[in-house]
Amino acid sequence: MGGPPELGRPQNFVEGFVGLIKEMGLQNRVLGVELWEKAPAVDVDLTWHEFDAMRRALPEAKLVDAGSMIWEQRMIKTPFEIGVIRELAKIATNGFKVGLESIREGVTEQEIVIKMYQAMLAEGLWDVPMFSRVPMRGPGHYHAGILAPQATVLKREIC
């Protein structure tokens, strides 16, 4: 969340969230947020500092954990969302196919990923998927980890 300050856009998540809550007149209500108190293994994109800043900016509000409810609602998809997911799956599948077909001795991991993304962008993808992280395996990588591609040149390994 963010945008040009000269257009009055919030500069960070907390500013945007607090502004929206106040605009809606909800600053003294019970607000469900994704804290995951019951499932600490789930990664939440909200830092303690952000949560604390929200709490301090909304002293009359009661912030409660709504993680389970939010994720249950996220499982329900509209026909539009289903169509988008299908189209993105098709684009990603083709990108990975291009990547697999470009694997050969002498190319780098980065060159393979560039070919994958070029194929995806050519099919209509407008943003880069997965922040340049793909399953990598080999020297310098964890076994089947999701890591950024390196300038590592691929070599044929004879087992």
Coordinates of C-alpha atoms in Angstrom, one line a residue, residues 58-115:
L58 CA -6.4 3.2 17.5
P59 CA -6.5 3.2 21.3
E60 CA -10.3 2.9 21.5
A61 CA -10.4 -0.2 19.2
K62 CA -10.1 -3.8 20.3
L63 CA -7.9 -5.8 17.9
V64 CA -8.7 -9.5 18.0
D65 CA -7.3 -12.5 16.1
A66 CA -9.4 -13.3 13.0
G67 CA -6.8 -15.4 11.1
S68 CA -8.9 -18.5 10.9
M69 CA -12.0 -16.7 9.7
I70 CA -10.0 -14.7 7.1
W71 CA -8.4 -17.8 5.7
E72 CA -11.7 -19.7 5.6
Q73 CA -13.1 -16.8 3.6
R74 CA -10.1 -16.8 1.3
M75 CA -10.9 -20.4 0.3
I76 CA -14.1 -19.2 -1.4
K77 CA -13.5 -18.0 -4.9
T78 CA -15.7 -16.2 -7.3
P79 CA -16.0 -17.3 -10.9
F80 CA -13.8 -14.3 -11.9
E81 CA -11.1 -15.4 -9.4
I82 CA -11.2 -19.0 -10.6
G83 CA -10.7 -17.8 -14.2
V84 CA -7.7 -15.7 -13.1
I85 CA -6.2 -18.6 -11.2
R86 CA -6.7 -20.9 -14.3
E87 CA -5.1 -18.4 -16.6
L88 CA -2.1 -17.8 -14.3
A89 CA -1.7 -21.6 -13.9
K90 CA -1.6 -22.0 -17.7
I91 CA 1.0 -19.2 -18.0
A92 CA 3.1 -20.5 -15.2
T93 CA 3.0 -24.0 -16.5
N94 CA 4.2 -22.9 -19.9
G95 CA 7.0 -20.8 -18.3
F96 CA 8.2 -23.8 -16.3
K97 CA 8.1 -25.9 -19.5
V98 CA 10.2 -23.3 -21.3
G99 CA 12.6 -23.4 -18.3
L100 CA 12.9 -27.1 -18.3
E101 CA 13.5 -27.2 -22.1
S102 CA 16.3 -24.6 -21.7
I103 CA 18.3 -26.7 -19.2
R104 CA 21.6 -27.8 -20.6
E105 CA 25.2 -27.8 -19.7
G106 CA 26.8 -24.4 -19.8
V107 CA 23.8 -22.2 -19.1
T108 CA 23.3 -20.5 -15.7
E109 CA 20.4 -20.8 -13.4
Q110 CA 19.7 -17.1 -14.0
E111 CA 19.5 -17.6 -17.8
I112 CA 17.0 -20.3 -17.3
V113 CA 14.8 -18.2 -15.0
I114 CA 15.0 -15.3 -17.5
K115 CA 13.7 -17.5 -20.3

